[in-house]
Coordinates of C-alpha atoms and ligand atoms in Angstrom, one line a residue:
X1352 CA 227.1 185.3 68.9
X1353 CA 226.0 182.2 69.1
X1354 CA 225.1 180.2 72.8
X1355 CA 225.3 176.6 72.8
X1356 CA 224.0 173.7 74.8
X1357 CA 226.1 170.4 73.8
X1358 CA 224.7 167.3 75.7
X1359 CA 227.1 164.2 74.8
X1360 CA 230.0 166.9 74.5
X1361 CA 232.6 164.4 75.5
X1362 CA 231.8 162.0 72.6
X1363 CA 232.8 162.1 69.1
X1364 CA 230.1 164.6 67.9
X1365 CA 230.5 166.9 71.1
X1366 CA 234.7 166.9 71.3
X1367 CA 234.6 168.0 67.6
X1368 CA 231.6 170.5 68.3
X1369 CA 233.6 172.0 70.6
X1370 CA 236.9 172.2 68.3
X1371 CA 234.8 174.5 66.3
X1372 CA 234.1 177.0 69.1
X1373 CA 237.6 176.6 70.2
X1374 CA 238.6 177.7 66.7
X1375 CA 235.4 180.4 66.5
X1376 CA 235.5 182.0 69.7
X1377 CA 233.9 185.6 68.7
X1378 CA 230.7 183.6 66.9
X1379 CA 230.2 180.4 69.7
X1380 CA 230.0 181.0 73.6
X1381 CA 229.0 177.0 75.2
X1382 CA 226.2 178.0 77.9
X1383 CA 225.8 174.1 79.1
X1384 CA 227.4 170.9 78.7
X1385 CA 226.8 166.8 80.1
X1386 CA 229.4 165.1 79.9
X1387 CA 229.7 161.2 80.5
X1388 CA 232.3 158.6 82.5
X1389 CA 235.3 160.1 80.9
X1390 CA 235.9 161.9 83.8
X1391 CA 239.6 163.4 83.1
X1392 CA 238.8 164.9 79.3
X1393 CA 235.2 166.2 80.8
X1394 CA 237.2 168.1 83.5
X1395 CA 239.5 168.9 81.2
X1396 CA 236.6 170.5 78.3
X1397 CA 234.8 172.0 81.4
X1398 CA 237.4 174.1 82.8
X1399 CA 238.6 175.2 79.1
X1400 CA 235.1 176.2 77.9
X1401 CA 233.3 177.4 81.4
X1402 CA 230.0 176.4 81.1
X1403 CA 227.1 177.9 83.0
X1404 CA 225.6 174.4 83.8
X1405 CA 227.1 171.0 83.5
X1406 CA 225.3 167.8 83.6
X1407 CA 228.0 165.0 85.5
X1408 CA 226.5 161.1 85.1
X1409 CA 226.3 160.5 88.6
X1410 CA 227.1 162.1 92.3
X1411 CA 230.1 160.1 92.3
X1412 CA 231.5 161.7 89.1
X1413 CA 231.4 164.9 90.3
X1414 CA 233.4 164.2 93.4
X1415 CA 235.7 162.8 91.4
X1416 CA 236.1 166.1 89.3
X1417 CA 238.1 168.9 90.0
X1418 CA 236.7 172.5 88.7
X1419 CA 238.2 176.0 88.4
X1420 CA 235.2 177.6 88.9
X1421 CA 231.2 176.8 90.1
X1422 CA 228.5 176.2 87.5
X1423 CA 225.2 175.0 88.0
X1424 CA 226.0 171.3 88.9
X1425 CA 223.2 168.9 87.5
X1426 CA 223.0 165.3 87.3
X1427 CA 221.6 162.0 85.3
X1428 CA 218.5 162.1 82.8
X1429 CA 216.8 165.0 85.0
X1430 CA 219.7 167.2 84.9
X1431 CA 219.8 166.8 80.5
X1432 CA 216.2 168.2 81.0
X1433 CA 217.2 171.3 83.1
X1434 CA 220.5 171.8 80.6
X1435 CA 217.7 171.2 77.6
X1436 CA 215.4 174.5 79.9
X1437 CA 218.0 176.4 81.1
X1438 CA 217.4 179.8 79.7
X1439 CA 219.2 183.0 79.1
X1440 CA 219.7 184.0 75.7
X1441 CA 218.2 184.9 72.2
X1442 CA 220.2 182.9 70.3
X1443 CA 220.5 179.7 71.8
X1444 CA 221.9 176.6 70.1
X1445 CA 221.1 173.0 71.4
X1446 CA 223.4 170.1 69.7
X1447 CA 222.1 167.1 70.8
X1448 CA 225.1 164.6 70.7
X1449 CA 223.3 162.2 72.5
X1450 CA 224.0 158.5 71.9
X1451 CA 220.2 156.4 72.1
X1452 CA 216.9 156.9 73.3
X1453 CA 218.3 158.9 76.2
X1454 CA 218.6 161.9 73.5
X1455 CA 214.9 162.3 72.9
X1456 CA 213.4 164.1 75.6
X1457 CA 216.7 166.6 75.7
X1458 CA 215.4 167.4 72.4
X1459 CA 211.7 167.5 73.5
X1460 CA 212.7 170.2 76.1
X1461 CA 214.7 172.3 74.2
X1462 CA 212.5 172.8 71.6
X1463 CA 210.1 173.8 74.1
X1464 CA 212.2 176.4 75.7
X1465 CA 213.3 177.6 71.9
X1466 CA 216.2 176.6 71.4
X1467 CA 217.2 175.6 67.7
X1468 CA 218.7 172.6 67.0
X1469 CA 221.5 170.5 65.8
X1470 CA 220.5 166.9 65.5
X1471 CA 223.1 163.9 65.9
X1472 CA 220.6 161.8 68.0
X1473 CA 219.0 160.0 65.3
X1474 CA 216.8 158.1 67.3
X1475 CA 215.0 161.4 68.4
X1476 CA 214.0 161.6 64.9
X1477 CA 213.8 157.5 64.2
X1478 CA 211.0 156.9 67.5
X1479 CA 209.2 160.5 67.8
X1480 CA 209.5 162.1 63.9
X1481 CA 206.3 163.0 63.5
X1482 CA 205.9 164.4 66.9
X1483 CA 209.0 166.2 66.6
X1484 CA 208.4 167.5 63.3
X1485 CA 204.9 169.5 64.9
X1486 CA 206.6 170.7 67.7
X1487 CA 209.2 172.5 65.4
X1488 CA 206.3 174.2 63.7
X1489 CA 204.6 175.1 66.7
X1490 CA 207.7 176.3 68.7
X1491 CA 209.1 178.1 65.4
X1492 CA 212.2 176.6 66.0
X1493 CA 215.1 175.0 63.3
X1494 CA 216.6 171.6 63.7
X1495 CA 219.6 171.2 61.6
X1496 CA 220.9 167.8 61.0
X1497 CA 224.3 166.9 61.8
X1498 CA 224.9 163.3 60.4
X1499 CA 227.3 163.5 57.4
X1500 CA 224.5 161.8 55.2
X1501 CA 222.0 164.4 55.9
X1502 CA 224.1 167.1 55.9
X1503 CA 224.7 166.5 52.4
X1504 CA 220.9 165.6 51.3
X1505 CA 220.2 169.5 53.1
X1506 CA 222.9 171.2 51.1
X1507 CA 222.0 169.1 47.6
X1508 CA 218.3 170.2 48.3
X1509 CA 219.1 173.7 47.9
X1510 CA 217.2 176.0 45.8
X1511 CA 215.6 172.8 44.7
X1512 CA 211.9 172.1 45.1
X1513 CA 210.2 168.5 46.7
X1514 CA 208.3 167.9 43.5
X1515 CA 211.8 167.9 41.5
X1516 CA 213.1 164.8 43.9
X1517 CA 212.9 161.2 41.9
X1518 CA 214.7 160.1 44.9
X1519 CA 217.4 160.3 47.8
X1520 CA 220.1 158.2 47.6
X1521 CA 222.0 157.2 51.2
X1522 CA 225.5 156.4 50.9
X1523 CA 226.4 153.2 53.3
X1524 CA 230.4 152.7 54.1
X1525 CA 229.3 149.2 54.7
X1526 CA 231.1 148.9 58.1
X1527 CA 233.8 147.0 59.5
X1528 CA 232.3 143.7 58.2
X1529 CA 231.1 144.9 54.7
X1530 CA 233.8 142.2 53.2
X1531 CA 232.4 139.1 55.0
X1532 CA 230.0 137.0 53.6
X1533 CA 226.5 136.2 55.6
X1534 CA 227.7 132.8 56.5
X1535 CA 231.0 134.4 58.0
X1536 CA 229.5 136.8 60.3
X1537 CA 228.7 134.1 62.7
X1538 CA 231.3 134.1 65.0
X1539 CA 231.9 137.6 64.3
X1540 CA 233.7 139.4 67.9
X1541 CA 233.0 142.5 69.1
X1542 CA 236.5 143.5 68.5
X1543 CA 236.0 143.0 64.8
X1544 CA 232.8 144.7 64.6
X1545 CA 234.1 147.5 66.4
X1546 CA 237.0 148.3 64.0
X1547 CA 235.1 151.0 61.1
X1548 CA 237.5 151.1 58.6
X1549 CA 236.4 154.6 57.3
X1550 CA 235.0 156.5 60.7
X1551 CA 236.3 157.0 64.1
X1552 CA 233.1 157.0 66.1
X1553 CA 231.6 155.5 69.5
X1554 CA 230.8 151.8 70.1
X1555 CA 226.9 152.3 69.6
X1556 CA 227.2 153.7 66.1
X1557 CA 229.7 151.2 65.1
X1558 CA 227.8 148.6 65.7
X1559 CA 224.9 150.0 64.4
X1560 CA 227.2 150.6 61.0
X1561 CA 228.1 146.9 61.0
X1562 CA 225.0 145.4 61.5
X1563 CA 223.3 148.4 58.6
X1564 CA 221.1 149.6 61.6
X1565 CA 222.6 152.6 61.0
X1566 CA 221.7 153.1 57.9
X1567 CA 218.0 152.3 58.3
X1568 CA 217.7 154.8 60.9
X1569 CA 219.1 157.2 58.1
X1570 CA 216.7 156.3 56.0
X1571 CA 214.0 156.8 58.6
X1572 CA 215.6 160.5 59.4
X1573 CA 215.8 161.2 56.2
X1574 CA 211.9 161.3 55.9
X1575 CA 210.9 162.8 58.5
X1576 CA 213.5 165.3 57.6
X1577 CA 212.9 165.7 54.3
X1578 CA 209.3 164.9 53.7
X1579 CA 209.4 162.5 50.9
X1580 CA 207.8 158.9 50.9
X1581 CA 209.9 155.9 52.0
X1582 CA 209.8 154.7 48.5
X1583 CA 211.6 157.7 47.7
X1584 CA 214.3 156.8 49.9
X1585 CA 216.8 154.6 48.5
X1586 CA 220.6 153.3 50.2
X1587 CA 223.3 152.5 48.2
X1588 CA 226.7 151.1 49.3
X1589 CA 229.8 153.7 48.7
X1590 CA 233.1 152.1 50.4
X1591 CA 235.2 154.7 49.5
X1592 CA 232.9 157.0 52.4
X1593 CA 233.9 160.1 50.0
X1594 CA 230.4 160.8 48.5
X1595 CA 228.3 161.6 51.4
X1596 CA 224.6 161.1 49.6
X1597 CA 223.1 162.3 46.5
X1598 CA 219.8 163.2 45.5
X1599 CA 218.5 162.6 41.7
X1600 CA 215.7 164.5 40.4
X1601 CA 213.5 164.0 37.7
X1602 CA 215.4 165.2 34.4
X1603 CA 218.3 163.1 35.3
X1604 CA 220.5 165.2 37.1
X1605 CA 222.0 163.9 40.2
X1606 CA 223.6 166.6 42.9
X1607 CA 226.2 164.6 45.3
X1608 CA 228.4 165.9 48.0
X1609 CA 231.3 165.2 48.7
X1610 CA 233.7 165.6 51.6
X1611 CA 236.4 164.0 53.8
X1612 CA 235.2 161.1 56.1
X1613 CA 235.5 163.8 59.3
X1614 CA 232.6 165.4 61.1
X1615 CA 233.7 168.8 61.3
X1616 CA 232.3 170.0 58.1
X1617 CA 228.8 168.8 58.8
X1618 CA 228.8 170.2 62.5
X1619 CA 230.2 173.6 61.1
X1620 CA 227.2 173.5 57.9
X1621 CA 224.4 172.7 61.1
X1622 CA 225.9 175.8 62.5
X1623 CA 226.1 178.3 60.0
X1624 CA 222.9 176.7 57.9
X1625 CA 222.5 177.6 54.8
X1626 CA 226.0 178.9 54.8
X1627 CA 229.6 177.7 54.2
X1628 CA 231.2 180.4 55.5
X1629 CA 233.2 178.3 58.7
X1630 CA 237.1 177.6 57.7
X1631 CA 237.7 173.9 58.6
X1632 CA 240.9 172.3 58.0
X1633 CA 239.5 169.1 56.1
X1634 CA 240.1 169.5 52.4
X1635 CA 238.9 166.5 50.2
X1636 CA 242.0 166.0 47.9
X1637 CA 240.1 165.3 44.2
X1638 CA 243.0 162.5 42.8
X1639 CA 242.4 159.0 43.0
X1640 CA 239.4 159.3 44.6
X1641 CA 237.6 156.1 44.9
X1642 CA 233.8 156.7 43.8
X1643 CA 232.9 153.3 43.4
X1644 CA 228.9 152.2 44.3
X1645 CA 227.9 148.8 44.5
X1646 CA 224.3 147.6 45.3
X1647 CA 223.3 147.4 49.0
X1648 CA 222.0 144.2 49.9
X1649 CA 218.7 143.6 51.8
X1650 CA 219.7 139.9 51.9
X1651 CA 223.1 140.6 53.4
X1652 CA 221.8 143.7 55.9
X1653 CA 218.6 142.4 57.1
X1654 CA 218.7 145.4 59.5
X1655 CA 218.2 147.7 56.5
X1656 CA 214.7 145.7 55.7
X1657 CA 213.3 145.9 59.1
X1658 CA 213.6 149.1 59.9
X1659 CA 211.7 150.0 55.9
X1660 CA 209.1 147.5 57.5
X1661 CA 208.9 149.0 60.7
X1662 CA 208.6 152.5 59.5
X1663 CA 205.6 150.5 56.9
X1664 CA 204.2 149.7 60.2
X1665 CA 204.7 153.6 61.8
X1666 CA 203.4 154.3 65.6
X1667 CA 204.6 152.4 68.6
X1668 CA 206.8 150.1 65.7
X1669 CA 209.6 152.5 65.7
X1670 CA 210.2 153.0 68.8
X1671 CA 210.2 149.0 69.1
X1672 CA 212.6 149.0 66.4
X1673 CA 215.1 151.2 68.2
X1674 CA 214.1 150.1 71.8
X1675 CA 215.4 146.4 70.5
X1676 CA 218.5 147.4 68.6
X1677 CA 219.6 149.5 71.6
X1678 CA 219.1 146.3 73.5
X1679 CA 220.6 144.0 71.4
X1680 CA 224.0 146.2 70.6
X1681 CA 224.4 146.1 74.6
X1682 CA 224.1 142.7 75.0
X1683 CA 226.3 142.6 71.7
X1684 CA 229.1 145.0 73.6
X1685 CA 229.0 142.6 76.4
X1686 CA 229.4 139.6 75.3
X1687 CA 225.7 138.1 76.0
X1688 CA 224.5 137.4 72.3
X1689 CA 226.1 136.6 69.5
X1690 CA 226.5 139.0 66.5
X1691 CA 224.1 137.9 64.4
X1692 CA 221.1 137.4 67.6
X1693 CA 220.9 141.5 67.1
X1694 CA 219.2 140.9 63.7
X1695 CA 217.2 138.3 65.4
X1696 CA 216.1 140.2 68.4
X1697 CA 215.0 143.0 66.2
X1698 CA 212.8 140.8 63.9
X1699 CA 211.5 139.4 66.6
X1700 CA 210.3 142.8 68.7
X1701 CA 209.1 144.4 65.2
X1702 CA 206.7 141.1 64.4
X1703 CA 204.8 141.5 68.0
X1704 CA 200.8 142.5 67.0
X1705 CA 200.4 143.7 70.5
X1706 CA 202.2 147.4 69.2
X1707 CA 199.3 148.3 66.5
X1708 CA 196.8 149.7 69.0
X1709 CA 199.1 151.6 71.2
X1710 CA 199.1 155.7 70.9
X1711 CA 201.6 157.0 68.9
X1712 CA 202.6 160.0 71.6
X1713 CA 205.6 160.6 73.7
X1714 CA 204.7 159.2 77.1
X1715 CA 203.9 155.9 75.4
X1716 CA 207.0 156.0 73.2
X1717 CA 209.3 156.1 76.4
X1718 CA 207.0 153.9 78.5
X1719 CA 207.4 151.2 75.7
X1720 CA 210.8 151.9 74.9
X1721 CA 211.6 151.5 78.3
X1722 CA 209.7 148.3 79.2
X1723 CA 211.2 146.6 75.9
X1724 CA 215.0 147.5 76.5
X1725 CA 214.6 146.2 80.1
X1726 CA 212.5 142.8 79.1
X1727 CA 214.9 142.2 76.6
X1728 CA 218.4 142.7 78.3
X1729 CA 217.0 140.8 81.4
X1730 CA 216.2 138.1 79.1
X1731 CA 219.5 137.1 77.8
X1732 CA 221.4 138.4 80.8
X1733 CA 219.8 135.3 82.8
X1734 CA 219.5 132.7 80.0
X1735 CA 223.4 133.3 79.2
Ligands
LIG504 MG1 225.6 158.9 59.2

């Protein structure tokens, strides 16, 4: 038996966590859950999966909610930190669903109070890697990734050794905009970048998929995940979303996998890791598969180049990199800047000198984070 702490569990990642459990109930028991502002499915997942401790948004939501029974109640950032402590078992599980910078000190915590874990907050990973990384040593616990890309670099990397590697290879869908030219993205809506023609996921991601943000912060996981060199990290652009990544090594031989564009098999491999032992219903139907890769553009994703020359730059950089992007995609979502002023915000944050001679270490990385995100939503939230 398994015990699980899922933080975002009412998101895409978390609801399809939590099929698996419903579907596994002698191997998964879910000791803690946060759930967000969809109040009527978290009271809903609460009641079915009787949590010990739930993490609500706010006061208000939990007034709002009606349980069956009484967990630990906890709320906002502080209460992810007691579900990310909260101790009991020898096996415990965390899955960090988290969407943003608001997943990295859940992760911090749990690590600290040995829990393994299941990463879907890439940004844990994209601003804090390397402190991460020594913490899992030091803690002796796993972290498992749960992004489909990862997920398939992990299982291609079996058995294999790091020497072997010429290179990773990250597939990109390309996003809901991946058939519009540069000069048509400018009056691009939010309603258009929001519509992923191959994934169902949240807004954040989307975005981040459109704009190729996404798939720099992959590149950045990747590394710290993996261990290899940045110049032995390479994206390529895979519409059909079938191939999940490949990795080539030296003699030639390139391992792929290759799956349905669904998250369950990648939650159920960070689960059982190394094994594929979890029955899923998503079988990949081999005819007419479309396994065609085109070159991915550094031109047309400018995205994809910064965050290569932000992770050049390391330290306080990366955490600028994300801090702006998270930024940008809210002003984005809210109609404050146009599409294309996320690139530009970006650039902008990652060309500032004044982040060379800052401490890489966690208190600055959320001080900074912090002080950016605010600076630059309150910029274009009065100008506009
Ligand atoms: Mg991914």
């Amino acid at each position: 038996m398994k015990y699980l702490y899922i933080v975002g569990s009412c998101g895409s990642i978390g609801t399809q966590t939590l099929d698996i459990v419903r579907d596994n109930p002698s191997d998964y028991k879910v000791i803690g859950m946060s759930v967000g502002s969809n109040l009527e499915l978290a009271e809903k997942l609460i009641n079915e999966f009787k949590p010990e401790i739930v993490c609500f948004r706010n006061e208000e939501h939990i007034q709002l909610t009606h349980l069956e029974y009484n967990p630990v109640i906890v709320f906002g950032d502080s209460g992810l930190l007691e579900i990310a402590k909260y101790h009991k078992y020898d096996n415990e599980v965390f899955v960090n669903a988290l969407v943003g910078m608001s997943g990295l000190m859940p992760t911090v915590e749990a690590i600290k109070s040995k829990k393994n874990i299941c990463l879907a907050n890439k940004e844990t990973l994209v601003v804090a890697g390397d402190i991460i990384n020594q913490m899992v040593k030091d803690y002796n616990v796993s972290l498992t990734p749960i992004d489909s890309e990862h997920s398939a670099i992990l299982q291609c990397l079996q058995g294999e050794k790091k020497e072997d590697v010429k290179r990773l290879i990250i597939t990109a869908s390309g996003g809901s905009l991946r058939d519009k030219k540069r000069e048509e993205l400018v009056n691009v809506t939010k309603e258009m970048a929001l519509n992923h023609p191959n994934w169902k996921m949240g807004q954040k991601i989307t975005i981040d998929s459109a704009t190729m943000m996404n798939k720099g912060f992959e590149v950045i996981e990747a590394h710290y995940l993996f261990d290899l060199p940045y110049e032995k990290i390479d994206t390529i652009l895979h519409p059909g979303s079938i191939v999940h990544s490949l990795v080539e090594f030296k003699d030639g031989t390139i391992k792929a996998e290759l799956g349905t564009a669904d998250m369950h098999t990648p939650i159920a491999y960070a689960l059982r890791y190394p094994n594929h032992d979890l029955m899923t219903s998503h079988n990949l139907n081999l005819f007419g598969l479309n396994l065609k890769f085109e070159e991915l553009s550094f031109e047309r994703f400018p995205c994809l180049k910064y965050a290569y020359l932000a992770a050049s730059k390391k330290g306080i950089y990366l955490a600028a990199l994300n801090a702006a992007n998270e930024a940008a995609v809210y002003l984005f979502l809210n109609d404050k800047i146009k599409f294309l002023d996320i690139e530009k915000i970006i650039y902008n944050e990652i060309s500032k000198p004044i982040y060379e001679n800052i401490e890489y270490n966690l208190e600055n990385i959320v001080y900074y984070s912090k002080k950016i995100m605010q600076e630059i939503i309150e910029k274009y939230e009065v100008k506009h």
